[in-house]
């Protein structure tokens, strides 16, 4: 009897395939996999190498579909997979299963509004916006990391709100587990202040460098140690500014493997989130914020409508105006003087991060999104 019951459970398990040229190690993909598996979902990979030419990528994905696509309940196109949605939609329609897309960002918004790499009004910008609209509207269900992003997808891309499910970026199980064993911090200088990230414009690195300069000028180089881990678009500018200001309290570490980055972040007295002034910066709560909070590290980040969706100012996080290095410096000095407050904030922030972004919680949201997409497309699905 137990054998037949087990077989029944396996027969009714939900089967979802990640589809596209995604990065399996990207934190959001990793968290999604952990969350789905925690909810008993069978997760498959229909994957193609990211740098393949379009025709070769499509061929690789069709081959993966032929090999491992039988018996699926849904296709999930992970973050940044805008180019893969059309093929996923075609295969989904042929198989009678829904396609759920997690754009995470608008490529048009990122390249034009945030990074400034593509000129607004250019042919390239128009092509990117069309690609965003097409991919988001082709999908049967659309994921968003914040309701602020959902509003943007509706107003800028014409996506019906009913198609969207909010699934925050969260943090992986290993990071939450590491936070559970984080020892109490030693009092006294130097205060370890850590930024981990991709040195993107929305992260507001100039404000961080300005804050470090203010703190060092007021308190001396031994008061706080700023560790900036990672690399990216603004890395050279940051290195130049640190050198020109002669900052002795700032250490540029460069890129590290994910586990090493989380280990360094776990040892911080304070974590730094984002401080950028772009419109996109107001719509996101990035991985670095959820990761720091999952580790129990008290965190300072910019004030925005998006952060208020999950965390309360003064209780879970300390918030400062975007792009304001002086306000960031003042917040660092206030928290440096109050270790008990830092400990309370670290504990409260970790609990709030667990409630909003633990993998099993996100897995439930993903299963709900798939169910809603299946219900919405039921007339064309044959069962």
C-alpha angles and dihedrals in degrees: 000000000000089000093055092046091052091049090051092053091050091048093054097042116123113249119204127174125207104225130197145027095313128148107251090203095053107118096238092050090047092050092047091053092049092047095050093046090049087058092051096258120150106232122201131184122229095178140167128187110267098232099051118122112260095257093047091045091052091048092050091049093048089050091051089048092053091048102042109008100093119114098011124153096202146352119234117200105202130218119317092009096129092131092054100053097083093057091041090052092050093050091043091054092048090051096039095239130123127251119222117195127201104194092169088190141020109250089211093051092046098047098038106029104026110028097025092217095128123050116241111248094023125127090250091054091049091049092051093049091049089050091051093049094046096048095045094047095045092058118090091218131021128204125210129186095217136014087241088064090046090056090050093049089051098047100036101032103027095237113160111244091226090069094059133093121185112230112169119218092250123172135272125264094251091057092050090048091050089052091054090062098042108133123225113275122249115246124239136045144352097056109208109226115182134191119187119185155087099290091242125163093250089059091067099222093171089063090051092051090046091051091049090051092050094047092047092048092050101037106021130248094286096060098077135007115213114203115190110192123189139032142241146111098345098034095104092047091050092049090049093049094047090051095045092050091047092230112183095180096061121086121189109206104176125214121336134181112275096253092051091049091052091047091054091046091049090059094055126112090208133016125209121219124182131317104174123140100216122115090245091057089062092054101053141070099195132211093259091063095048091043094051092047092046087056091051093245114147106244138207119199140151123290112250143145089252097057089049090061090072112013137047120228114247093010105058102010141006112240130202133180115275117269093006109133093174092055090047091051091050092049091051091051093048093051092043089060094051114054092168091057090050091053093048092048092048092053095044093045091051092052091049090049090051092051093049105030115021110131096243090052091051090046090059090050091050093050089050090051091052091047091051091048091050092049091048092052097037096117091064096039116092115208 
